[in-house]
PDB file of C-alpha atoms in Angstrom:
ATOM      1  CA  MET F   1       0.000   0.000   0.000  1.00 94.00           C
ATOM      2  CA  ILE F   2       1.202   3.499  -0.902  1.00 97.00           C
ATOM      3  CA  LEU F   3       0.245   6.252   1.544  1.00 97.00           C
ATOM      4  CA  LEU F   4      -0.028   9.973   0.828  1.00 97.00           C
ATOM      5  CA  TRP F   5      -0.561  12.335   3.751  1.00 95.00           C
ATOM      6  CA  GLY F   6      -1.255  16.043   3.476  1.00 92.00           C
ATOM      7  CA  HIS F   7      -3.574  18.382   1.602  1.00 89.00           C
ATOM      8  CA  PRO F   8      -4.841  16.702  -1.617  1.00 92.00           C
ATOM      9  CA  GLU F   9      -5.413  20.060  -3.332  1.00 91.00           C
ATOM     10  CA  GLU F  10      -1.840  21.208  -2.721  1.00 93.00           C
ATOM     11  CA  ARG F  11      -0.118  21.188  -6.109  1.00 96.00           C
ATOM     12  CA  PRO F  12       2.873  18.855  -5.554  1.00 97.00           C
ATOM     13  CA  PHE F  13       0.629  16.429  -3.652  1.00 97.00           C
ATOM     14  CA  ALA F  14      -2.000  16.498  -6.408  1.00 97.00           C
ATOM     15  CA  ARG F  15       0.606  16.088  -9.161  1.00 98.00           C
ATOM     16  CA  VAL F  16       2.176  13.013  -7.518  1.00 98.00           C
ATOM     17  CA  LEU F  17      -1.261  11.521  -6.832  1.00 98.00           C
ATOM     18  CA  ARG F  18      -2.224  11.977 -10.485  1.00 97.00           C
ATOM     19  CA  ALA F  19       1.007  10.314 -11.619  1.00 98.00           C
ATOM     20  CA  LEU F  20       0.338   7.348  -9.307  1.00 97.00           C
ATOM     21  CA  HIS F  21      -3.183   6.956 -10.661  1.00 97.00           C
ATOM     22  CA  ALA F  22      -1.713   6.943 -14.179  1.00 97.00           C
ATOM     23  CA  ARG F  23       0.376   3.927 -13.107  1.00 96.00           C
ATOM     24  CA  GLY F  24      -2.678   2.058 -11.923  1.00 95.00           C
ATOM     25  CA  ALA F  25      -1.940   2.632  -8.235  1.00 95.00           C
ATOM     26  CA  ASP F  26      -4.741   3.293  -5.745  1.00 94.00           C
ATOM     27  CA  PRO F  27      -2.905   4.929  -2.814  1.00 96.00           C
ATOM     28  CA  LEU F  28      -4.339   5.557   0.605  1.00 95.00           C
ATOM     29  CA  VAL F  29      -4.863   9.329   0.827  1.00 95.00           C
ATOM     30  CA  LEU F  30      -4.959  10.772   4.337  1.00 93.00           C
ATOM     31  CA  ASP F  31      -6.497  14.225   4.032  1.00 89.00           C
ATOM     32  CA  GLN F  32      -5.433  16.505   6.884  1.00 84.00           C
ATOM     33  CA  ARG F  33      -8.710  18.395   6.577  1.00 79.00           C
ATOM     34  CA  ARG F  34     -10.604  15.309   7.774  1.00 81.00           C
ATOM     35  CA  PRO F  35     -10.657  14.100  11.390  1.00 80.00           C
ATOM     36  CA  MET F  36      -8.575  10.978  12.019  1.00 85.00           C
ATOM     37  CA  THR F  37      -7.038   9.085  14.897  1.00 88.00           C
ATOM     38  CA  VAL F  38      -3.869   6.979  14.937  1.00 91.00           C
ATOM     39  CA  THR F  39      -3.544   4.332  17.647  1.00 89.00           C
ATOM     40  CA  SER F  40      -1.501   1.124  17.813  1.00 88.00           C
ATOM     41  CA  GLY F  41      -0.438   1.426  14.194  1.00 90.00           C
ATOM     42  CA  THR F  42      -3.971   1.842  12.874  1.00 94.00           C
ATOM     43  CA  VAL F  43      -5.396   4.931  11.179  1.00 94.00           C
ATOM     44  CA  ARG F  44      -9.113   5.507  11.631  1.00 92.00           C
ATOM     45  CA  THR F  45     -11.298   7.994   9.815  1.00 88.00           C
ATOM     46  CA  ALA F  46     -15.074   8.216   9.582  1.00 83.00           C
ATOM     47  CA  GLY F  47     -16.198   4.720   8.620  1.00 81.00           C
ATOM     48  CA  ALA F  48     -12.804   3.238   7.681  1.00 91.00           C
ATOM     49  CA  SER F  49      -9.520   2.042   9.168  1.00 93.00           C
ATOM     50  CA  TRP F  50      -6.131   0.955   7.819  1.00 95.00           C
ATOM     51  CA  ASN F  51      -3.201  -0.857   9.382  1.00 96.00           C
ATOM     52  CA  LEU F  52       0.019   1.071   8.739  1.00 95.00           C
ATOM     53  CA  ALA F  53       1.958  -2.205   8.696  1.00 95.00           C
ATOM     54  CA  GLY F  54       0.729  -2.618   5.125  1.00 94.00           C
ATOM     55  CA  VAL F  55       2.370   0.599   3.918  1.00 96.00           C
ATOM     56  CA  THR F  56       5.329  -0.021   1.608  1.00 97.00           C
ATOM     57  CA  ALA F  57       5.931   3.606   0.546  1.00 98.00           C
ATOM     58  CA  ALA F  58       4.733   6.994   1.788  1.00 98.00           C
ATOM     59  CA  TYR F  59       4.796  10.565   0.497  1.00 98.00           C
ATOM     60  CA  LEU F  60       4.398  13.139   3.264  1.00 96.00           C
ATOM     61  CA  ARG F  61       3.482  16.801   2.746  1.00 94.00           C
ATOM     62  CA  PRO F  62       1.770  17.725   6.022  1.00 89.00           C
ATOM     63  CA  TYR F  63       0.831  21.237   7.020  1.00 81.00           C
ATOM     64  CA  ASP F  64       0.189  22.401  10.566  1.00 74.00           C
ATOM     65  CA  ALA F  65      -3.311  20.938  10.638  1.00 65.00           C
ATOM     66  CA  ALA F  66      -4.366  23.360  13.366  1.00 62.00           C
ATOM     67  CA  ARG F  67      -4.032  26.196  10.826  1.00 67.00           C
ATOM     68  CA  LEU F  68      -6.047  24.627   8.026  1.00 65.00           C
ATOM     69  CA  PRO F  69      -9.325  26.482   7.323  1.00 67.00           C
ATOM     70  CA  ALA F  70     -11.302  23.239   7.753  1.00 62.00           C
ATOM     71  CA  VAL F  71     -10.154  23.260  11.369  1.00 61.00           C
ATOM     72  CA  THR F  72      -9.961  26.964  12.193  1.00 62.00           C
ATOM     73  CA  ARG F  73     -13.436  27.721  10.793  1.00 65.00           C
ATOM     74  CA  SER F  74     -15.128  24.887  12.639  1.00 60.00           C
ATOM     75  CA  LEU F  75     -17.180  25.510  15.773  1.00 54.00           C
ATOM     76  CA  ALA F  76     -15.403  22.472  17.191  1.00 55.00           C
ATOM     77  CA  ARG F  77     -11.960  23.816  16.307  1.00 59.00           C
ATOM     78  CA  THR F  78     -10.482  23.241  19.789  1.00 67.00           C
ATOM     79  CA  ALA F  79     -11.322  19.548  19.695  1.00 64.00           C
ATOM     80  CA  LEU F  80     -10.319  19.229  16.035  1.00 65.00           C
ATOM     81  CA  THR F  81      -6.994  20.928  16.747  1.00 71.00           C
ATOM     82  CA  ARG F  82      -6.317  18.512  19.575  1.00 73.00           C
ATOM     83  CA  TYR F  83      -7.146  15.459  17.462  1.00 71.00           C
ATOM     84  CA  ALA F  84      -5.226  16.798  14.458  1.00 77.00           C
ATOM     85  CA  ARG F  85      -2.071  17.369  16.483  1.00 80.00           C
ATOM     86  CA  ARG F  86      -2.292  13.964  18.110  1.00 84.00           C
ATOM     87  CA  ALA F  87      -2.741  12.281  14.743  1.00 86.00           C
ATOM     88  CA  ALA F  88       0.153  14.262  13.238  1.00 88.00           C
ATOM     89  CA  SER F  89       2.436  13.360  16.135  1.00 90.00           C
ATOM     90  CA  ALA F  90       1.576   9.670  15.832  1.00 92.00           C
ATOM     91  CA  LEU F  91       2.032   9.621  12.045  1.00 94.00           C
ATOM     92  CA  CYS F  92       5.389  11.403  12.300  1.00 93.00           C
ATOM     93  CA  ALA F  93       6.559   8.888  14.918  1.00 94.00           C
ATOM     94  CA  TRP F  94       5.467   6.033  12.650  1.00 95.00           C
ATOM     95  CA  ALA F  95       7.146   7.631   9.612  1.00 96.00           C
ATOM     96  CA  ASP F  96      10.477   7.952  11.410  1.00 96.00           C
ATOM     97  CA  HIS F  97      10.652   4.227  12.180  1.00 95.00           C
ATOM     98  CA  ALA F  98       8.567   2.454   9.535  1.00 95.00           C
ATOM     99  CA  PRO F  99      10.348  -0.122   7.333  1.00 95.00           C
ATOM    100  CA  ALA F 100       8.618   1.497   4.341  1.00 96.00           C
ATOM    101  CA  LEU F 101      10.194   3.972   1.923  1.00 97.00           C
ATOM    102  CA  VAL F 102       9.259   7.380   3.385  1.00 97.00           C
ATOM    103  CA  VAL F 103       9.564  10.617   1.393  1.00 97.00           C
ATOM    104  CA  ASN F 104      10.839  12.130   3.642  1.00 95.00           C
ATOM    105  CA  ARG F 105      11.249  10.951   7.231  1.00 96.00           C
ATOM    106  CA  PRO F 106      10.345  13.823   9.589  1.00 94.00           C
ATOM    107  CA  SER F 107      13.613  13.574  11.525  1.00 95.00           C
ATOM    108  CA  ALA F 108      15.605  13.994   8.299  1.00 94.00           C
ATOM    109  CA  SER F 109      13.705  17.221   7.615  1.00 89.00           C
ATOM    110  CA  ALA F 110      14.779  18.804  10.894  1.00 89.00           C
ATOM    111  CA  THR F 111      17.953  20.466   9.606  1.00 90.00           C
ATOM    112  CA  ASN F 112      15.877  22.691   7.325  1.00 88.00           C
ATOM    113  CA  ALA F 113      14.544  24.405  10.445  1.00 87.00           C
ATOM    114  CA  ALA F 114      18.087  25.436  11.417  1.00 89.00           C
ATOM    115  CA  LYS F 115      19.807  26.800   8.327  1.00 89.00           C
ATOM    116  CA  ALA F 116      23.103  27.566  10.053  1.00 90.00           C
ATOM    117  CA  CYS F 117      23.321  23.952  11.241  1.00 91.00           C
ATOM    118  CA  GLN F 118      22.348  22.630   7.822  1.00 93.00           C
ATOM    119  CA  GLY F 119      25.017  24.830   6.252  1.00 93.00           C
ATOM    120  CA  LEU F 120      27.681  23.018   8.258  1.00 94.00           C
ATOM    121  CA  LEU F 121      26.371  19.663   7.019  1.00 94.00           C
ATOM    122  CA  VAL F 122      26.252  20.930   3.425  1.00 96.00           C
ATOM    123  CA  GLU F 123      29.838  22.141   3.730  1.00 95.00           C
ATOM    124  CA  ALA F 124      30.901  18.797   5.218  1.00 94.00           C
ATOM    125  CA  ALA F 125      29.400  17.122   2.133  1.00 93.00           C
ATOM    126  CA  GLY F 126      31.819  19.081  -0.059  1.00 93.00           C
ATOM    127  CA  PHE F 127      29.794  22.097  -1.242  1.00 96.00           C
ATOM    128  CA  ALA F 128      30.895  25.696  -0.825  1.00 97.00           C
ATOM    129  CA  VAL F 129      28.580  27.635   1.506  1.00 96.00           C
ATOM    130  CA  PRO F 130      28.558  31.446   1.793  1.00 96.00           C
ATOM    131  CA  PRO F 131      30.150  32.821   4.981  1.00 96.00           C
ATOM    132  CA  SER F 132      27.309  33.077   7.499  1.00 95.00           C
ATOM    133  CA  LEU F 133      26.511  34.832  10.751  1.00 95.00           C
ATOM    134  CA  VAL F 134      23.704  34.448  13.278  1.00 94.00           C
ATOM    135  CA  THR F 135      23.701  37.443  15.610  1.00 93.00           C
ATOM    136  CA  ASP F 136      21.695  39.996  17.570  1.00 92.00           C
ATOM    137  CA  ASP F 137      24.730  42.291  17.812  1.00 94.00           C
ATOM    138  CA  ALA F 138      24.801  45.237  15.389  1.00 93.00           C
ATOM    139  CA  GLN F 139      28.535  45.676  15.880  1.00 93.00           C
ATOM    140  CA  ALA F 140      29.206  42.056  15.001  1.00 95.00           C
ATOM    141  CA  LEU F 141      27.103  42.485  11.856  1.00 94.00           C
ATOM    142  CA  ALA F 142      28.977  45.667  10.905  1.00 93.00           C
ATOM    143  CA  GLU F 143      32.292  43.832  11.244  1.00 95.00           C
ATOM    144  CA  PHE F 144      30.942  40.900   9.192  1.00 95.00           C
ATOM    145  CA  ALA F 145      29.798  43.285   6.435  1.00 94.00           C
ATOM    146  CA  GLY F 146      33.146  45.096   6.568  1.00 95.00           C
ATOM    147  CA  GLU F 147      34.893  41.800   5.886  1.00 96.00           C
ATOM    148  CA  HIS F 148      32.536  40.380   3.244  1.00 95.00           C
ATOM    149  CA  GLY F 149      30.917  43.385   1.542  1.00 94.00           C
ATOM    150  CA  ALA F 150      27.257  43.032   0.529  1.00 95.00           C
ATOM    151  CA  VAL F 151      25.261  40.924   2.982  1.00 94.00           C
ATOM    152  CA  VAL F 152      21.828  39.321   2.681  1.00 94.00           C
ATOM    153  CA  VAL F 153      19.363  38.662   5.478  1.00 92.00           C
ATOM    154  CA  LYS F 154      17.341  35.473   5.188  1.00 89.00           C
ATOM    155  CA  PRO F 155      15.223  33.138   7.322  1.00 84.00           C
ATOM    156  CA  GLY F 156      17.278  30.938   9.593  1.00 82.00           C
ATOM    157  CA  SER F 157      14.373  28.533  10.178  1.00 79.00           C
ATOM    158  CA  GLY F 158      12.050  26.571   7.931  1.00 74.00           C
ATOM    159  CA  ILE F 159       9.544  29.433   7.804  1.00 75.00           C
ATOM    160  CA  ARG F 160       9.412  30.919   4.320  1.00 75.00           C
ATOM    161  CA  ALA F 161      10.423  34.565   3.974  1.00 78.00           C
ATOM    162  CA  ARG F 162      12.073  36.617   1.255  1.00 83.00           C
ATOM    163  CA  VAL F 163      15.828  37.055   1.033  1.00 89.00           C
ATOM    164  CA  ALA F 164      16.900  40.717   0.901  1.00 88.00           C
ATOM    165  CA  LEU F 165      20.054  42.802   0.987  1.00 89.00           C
ATOM    166  CA  ALA F 166      20.752  43.953   4.531  1.00 90.00           C
ATOM    167  CA  ASP F 167      21.162  47.680   5.092  1.00 89.00           C
ATOM    168  CA  VAL F 168      23.747  47.689   7.849  1.00 89.00           C
ATOM    169  CA  HIS F 169      23.744  51.505   7.874  1.00 88.00           C
ATOM    170  CA  ASP F 170      20.057  51.833   8.802  1.00 89.00           C
ATOM    171  CA  PRO F 171      20.066  52.716  12.534  1.00 89.00           C
ATOM    172  CA  ASP F 172      16.414  51.750  13.025  1.00 88.00           C
ATOM    173  CA  ARG F 173      16.909  48.274  11.606  1.00 87.00           C
ATOM    174  CA  MET F 174      20.131  47.776  13.531  1.00 88.00           C
ATOM    175  CA  ALA F 175      18.376  48.762  16.757  1.00 89.00           C
ATOM    176  CA  ARG F 176      15.720  46.116  16.103  1.00 88.00           C
ATOM    177  CA  LEU F 177      18.384  43.460  15.654  1.00 89.00           C
ATOM    178  CA  ALA F 178      18.842  43.297  19.429  1.00 89.00           C
ATOM    179  CA  THR F 179      15.333  41.855  19.824  1.00 89.00           C
ATOM    180  CA  CYS F 180      15.932  38.770  17.675  1.00 86.00           C
ATOM    181  CA  PRO F 181      19.019  36.836  16.530  1.00 89.00           C
ATOM    182  CA  THR F 182      19.013  36.966  12.738  1.00 90.00           C
ATOM    183  CA  PHE F 183      20.673  34.950   9.966  1.00 92.00           C
ATOM    184  CA  PHE F 184      23.005  36.769   7.549  1.00 95.00           C
ATOM    185  CA  GLN F 185      25.175  35.572   4.666  1.00 95.00           C
ATOM    186  CA  ARG F 186      27.644  37.113   2.272  1.00 96.00           C
ATOM    187  CA  HIS F 187      25.819  37.994  -0.929  1.00 96.00           C
ATOM    188  CA  ILE F 188      26.934  35.708  -3.752  1.00 95.00           C
ATOM    189  CA  PRO F 189      26.367  37.187  -7.230  1.00 94.00           C
ATOM    190  CA  GLY F 190      25.501  34.789  -9.991  1.00 94.00           C
ATOM    191  CA  GLU F 191      22.790  32.606 -11.498  1.00 94.00           C
ATOM    192  CA  ASP F 192      20.476  30.376  -9.481  1.00 95.00           C
ATOM    193  CA  VAL F 193      19.977  26.696 -10.263  1.00 97.00           C
ATOM    194  CA  ARG F 194      17.376  24.587  -8.448  1.00 97.00           C
ATOM    195  CA  VAL F 195      18.145  20.877  -8.438  1.00 98.00           C
ATOM    196  CA  HIS F 196      15.457  18.374  -7.527  1.00 98.00           C
ATOM    197  CA  VAL F 197      16.908  15.089  -6.341  1.00 98.00           C
ATOM    198  CA  VAL F 198      14.574  12.091  -6.539  1.00 98.00           C
ATOM    199  CA  GLY F 199      16.350   8.944  -5.402  1.00 97.00           C
ATOM    200  CA  ASP F 200      19.436   8.803  -7.618  1.00 97.00           C
ATOM    201  CA  ARG F 201      18.013  11.100 -10.314  1.00 98.00           C
ATOM    202  CA  THR F 202      18.445  14.868 -10.661  1.00 98.00           C
ATOM    203  CA  PHE F 203      16.382  17.500 -12.451  1.00 98.00           C
ATOM    204  CA  ALA F 204      17.957  20.949 -12.769  1.00 98.00           C
ATOM    205  CA  VAL F 205      16.381  24.289 -13.619  1.00 98.00           C
ATOM    206  CA  ARG F 206      18.260  27.507 -14.424  1.00 97.00           C
ATOM    207  CA  LEU F 207      16.570  30.591 -12.931  1.00 95.00           C
ATOM    208  CA  ALA F 208      17.480  33.899 -14.561  1.00 91.00           C
ATOM    209  CA  SER F 209      16.380  36.932 -12.541  1.00 87.00           C
ATOM    210  CA  ASP F 210      17.707  40.337 -11.563  1.00 83.00           C
ATOM    211  CA  ALA F 211      16.029  40.078  -8.143  1.00 80.00           C
ATOM    212  CA  VAL F 212      17.955  39.146  -5.025  1.00 83.00           C
ATOM    213  CA  ASP F 213      15.232  36.554  -4.392  1.00 81.00           C
ATOM    214  CA  TYR F 214      13.716  35.157  -7.598  1.00 83.00           C
ATOM    215  CA  ARG F 215      10.622  33.979  -5.677  1.00 79.00           C
ATOM    216  CA  VAL F 216       9.384  37.556  -5.202  1.00 73.00           C
ATOM    217  CA  ARG F 217       6.103  37.878  -7.086  1.00 67.00           C
ATOM    218  CA  ASP F 218       7.023  40.895  -9.180  1.00 67.00           C
ATOM    219  CA  ALA F 219      10.481  39.560 -10.100  1.00 68.00           C
ATOM    220  CA  ALA F 220      11.137  39.016 -13.805  1.00 81.00           C
ATOM    221  CA  LEU F 221      12.015  35.322 -13.940  1.00 88.00           C
ATOM    222  CA  LYS F 222      13.005  33.075 -16.827  1.00 93.00           C
ATOM    223  CA  GLN F 223      13.260  29.345 -16.258  1.00 94.00           C
ATOM    224  CA  SER F 224      14.838  26.629 -18.364  1.00 96.00           C
ATOM    225  CA  THR F 225      15.693  23.009 -17.670  1.00 96.00           C
ATOM    226  CA  VAL F 226      19.423  22.289 -17.908  1.00 96.00           C
ATOM    227  CA  GLU F 227      21.945  19.501 -17.548  1.00 96.00           C
ATOM    228  CA  LEU F 228      24.296  19.878 -14.599  1.00 96.00           C
ATOM    229  CA  PRO F 229      27.981  19.916 -15.536  1.00 95.00           C
ATOM    230  CA  GLY F 230      30.667  17.517 -14.378  1.00 95.00           C
ATOM    231  CA  ASP F 231      30.041  15.585 -11.192  1.00 95.00           C
ATOM    232  CA  LEU F 232      27.397  17.965  -9.817  1.00 97.00           C
ATOM    233  CA  PRO F 233      24.539  15.454 -10.293  1.00 97.00           C
ATOM    234  CA  GLU F 234      26.383  12.831  -8.233  1.00 97.00           C
ATOM    235  CA  ARG F 235      27.308  15.424  -5.612  1.00 97.00           C
ATOM    236  CA  CYS F 236      23.693  16.557  -5.257  1.00 97.00           C
ATOM    237  CA  VAL F 237      22.522  12.963  -4.818  1.00 98.00           C
ATOM    238  CA  ALA F 238      25.275  12.393  -2.257  1.00 97.00           C
ATOM    239  CA  LEU F 239      24.254  15.539  -0.355  1.00 97.00           C
ATOM    240  CA  ALA F 240      20.614  14.437  -0.198  1.00 97.00           C
ATOM    241  CA  ARG F 241      21.674  11.035   1.099  1.00 96.00           C
ATOM    242  CA  ALA F 242      24.000  12.589   3.668  1.00 96.00           C
ATOM    243  CA  LEU F 243      21.010  14.553   4.991  1.00 96.00           C
ATOM    244  CA  GLY F 244      18.832  11.439   5.007  1.00 96.00           C
ATOM    245  CA  LEU F 245      16.571  12.750   2.239  1.00 97.00           C
ATOM    246  CA  VAL F 246      15.068  10.626  -0.534  1.00 97.00           C
ATOM    247  CA  VAL F 247      13.683  13.709  -2.304  1.00 98.00           C
ATOM    248  CA  ALA F 248      15.207  17.179  -1.961  1.00 98.00           C
ATOM    249  CA  GLY F 249      15.220  20.600  -3.574  1.00 97.00           C
ATOM    250  CA  ILE F 250      18.810  21.847  -3.569  1.00 98.00           C
ATOM    251  CA  ASP F 251      19.459  25.543  -4.161  1.00 96.00           C
ATOM    252  CA  LEU F 252      22.726  26.274  -5.985  1.00 97.00           C
ATOM    253  CA  ARG F 253      24.231  29.429  -7.432  1.00 96.00           C
ATOM    254  CA  MET F 254      26.941  29.634 -10.062  1.00 96.00           C
ATOM    255  CA  THR F 255      29.117  32.740  -9.857  1.00 95.00           C
ATOM    256  CA  PRO F 256      30.333  34.638 -12.954  1.00 94.00           C
ATOM    257  CA  GLU F 257      33.716  32.970 -12.352  1.00 95.00           C
ATOM    258  CA  GLY F 258      32.142  29.501 -12.569  1.00 94.00           C
ATOM    259  CA  ASP F 259      32.243  28.633  -8.854  1.00 95.00           C
ATOM    260  CA  TRP F 260      29.281  26.813  -7.324  1.00 97.00           C
ATOM    261  CA  PHE F 261      27.722  27.592  -3.943  1.00 97.00           C
ATOM    262  CA  CYS F 262      24.956  25.719  -2.153  1.00 97.00           C
ATOM    263  CA  PHE F 263      22.440  27.660  -0.051  1.00 95.00           C
ATOM    264  CA  GLU F 264      20.227  24.885   1.302  1.00 94.00           C
ATOM    265  CA  ALA F 265      18.497  21.545   0.761  1.00 95.00           C
ATOM    266  CA  ASN F 266      14.717  21.691   1.066  1.00 95.00           C
ATOM    267  CA  PRO F 267      13.159  18.420   2.319  1.00 95.00           C
ATOM    268  CA  ALA F 268       9.654  19.230   0.987  1.00 94.00           C
ATOM    269  CA  PRO F 269      10.280  21.050  -2.300  1.00 95.00           C
ATOM    270  CA  ALA F 270       7.298  22.725  -3.956  1.00 94.00           C
ATOM    271  CA  PHE F 271       8.545  21.507  -7.326  1.00 97.00           C
ATOM    272  CA  THR F 272       5.446  22.614  -9.233  1.00 97.00           C
ATOM    273  CA  PHE F 273       6.775  26.195  -9.179  1.00 94.00           C
ATOM    274  CA  PHE F 274       9.644  25.156 -11.440  1.00 96.00           C
ATOM    275  CA  ALA F 275      10.056  24.176 -15.079  1.00 96.00           C
ATOM    276  CA  GLY F 276      10.016  20.420 -15.623  1.00 96.00           C
ATOM    277  CA  ALA F 277       7.572  19.807 -12.763  1.00 97.00           C
ATOM    278  CA  ASP F 278       5.910  16.881 -14.552  1.00 97.00           C
ATOM    279  CA  GLN F 279       9.236  15.060 -14.770  1.00 98.00           C
ATOM    280  CA  VAL F 280       9.787  15.451 -11.030  1.00 98.00           C
ATOM    281  CA  ALA F 281       6.267  14.243 -10.218  1.00 98.00           C
ATOM    282  CA  GLU F 282       6.717  11.234 -12.506  1.00 98.00           C
ATOM    283  CA  ALA F 283      10.031  10.398 -10.841  1.00 98.00           C
ATOM    284  CA  VAL F 284       8.509  10.582  -7.349  1.00 98.00           C
ATOM    285  CA  ALA F 285       5.612   8.378  -8.476  1.00 98.00           C
ATOM    286  CA  ASP F 286       8.076   5.895 -10.008  1.00 97.00           C
ATOM    287  CA  LEU F 287       9.977   5.767  -6.731  1.00 97.00           C
ATOM    288  CA  LEU F 288       6.845   5.126  -4.656  1.00 97.00           C
ATOM    289  CA  HIS F 289       5.389   2.665  -7.164  1.00 96.00           C
ATOM    290  CA  ALA F 290       8.603   0.642  -7.283  1.00 94.00           C
ATOM    291  CA  HIS F 291       8.174  -0.179  -3.601  1.00 84.00           C
ATOM    292  CA  ARG F 292       4.714  -1.721  -3.943  1.00 70.00           C
ATOM    293  CA  PRO F 293       4.574  -5.461  -3.156  1.00 64.00           C
ATOM    294  CA  SER F 294       4.686  -7.745  -6.180  1.00 56.00           C
ATOM    295  CA  SER F 295       1.394  -9.431  -7.003  1.00 49.00           C
TER     296      SER F 295
END
């Protein structure tokens, strides 16, 4: 049995589900918007139950169920929140220890919530990482900028936020720094390349934009699928494996001099934003489908 857990209308989830259906698979879909309980390895929803021991492969894209509109708009939201969190905790515990193929195990996703820590692991895997600083000290930031030049501020956790150039000469912003340690990196000029790793396969997309962060809505962005040069495909696969990830979205940047830097490895990549999304979805479906029991 193949299990998918998350929000069925979320684009990557829906794309993988469609690809599985095209292969004749009938996966178990656990919709976070619906009440469920998980006890003793059994998932129960209204009128049905499944033993998780039968799961051979799983694709996990859970949200914080307590923030889903189906929960927050309900008159019984307190009870639904409680049940949703209990179910999520039990499913995550199962996913971390199940003998099935799990894309991805929750514990392997943890480094994405601590970018400075993940950067050390990325560097240990052989990729160049921009010089980084986590600080609440304006003087320390000024010294860092004096050494490295242009500096960007970016989220240090898994919460999505835009990357922007840091204005270290703005006294108001520097005063606010004391209230919250913040993650800074040396700005690396160049061209972005997103690499999706699926098992031992890689799918690369070149992202041409003048914006500091190409994900900004009003940024002019041109995408094109590309072949990675040299041993970069093998290195990206090795990095994903080193982080315990079966599927990953790896953010690279190539400088004008031809040097490659790695910013992060995303354990739940929203691959439908990028060119070649169908290929990634097909590869994920192939991976899950390959782990079904033979008839």
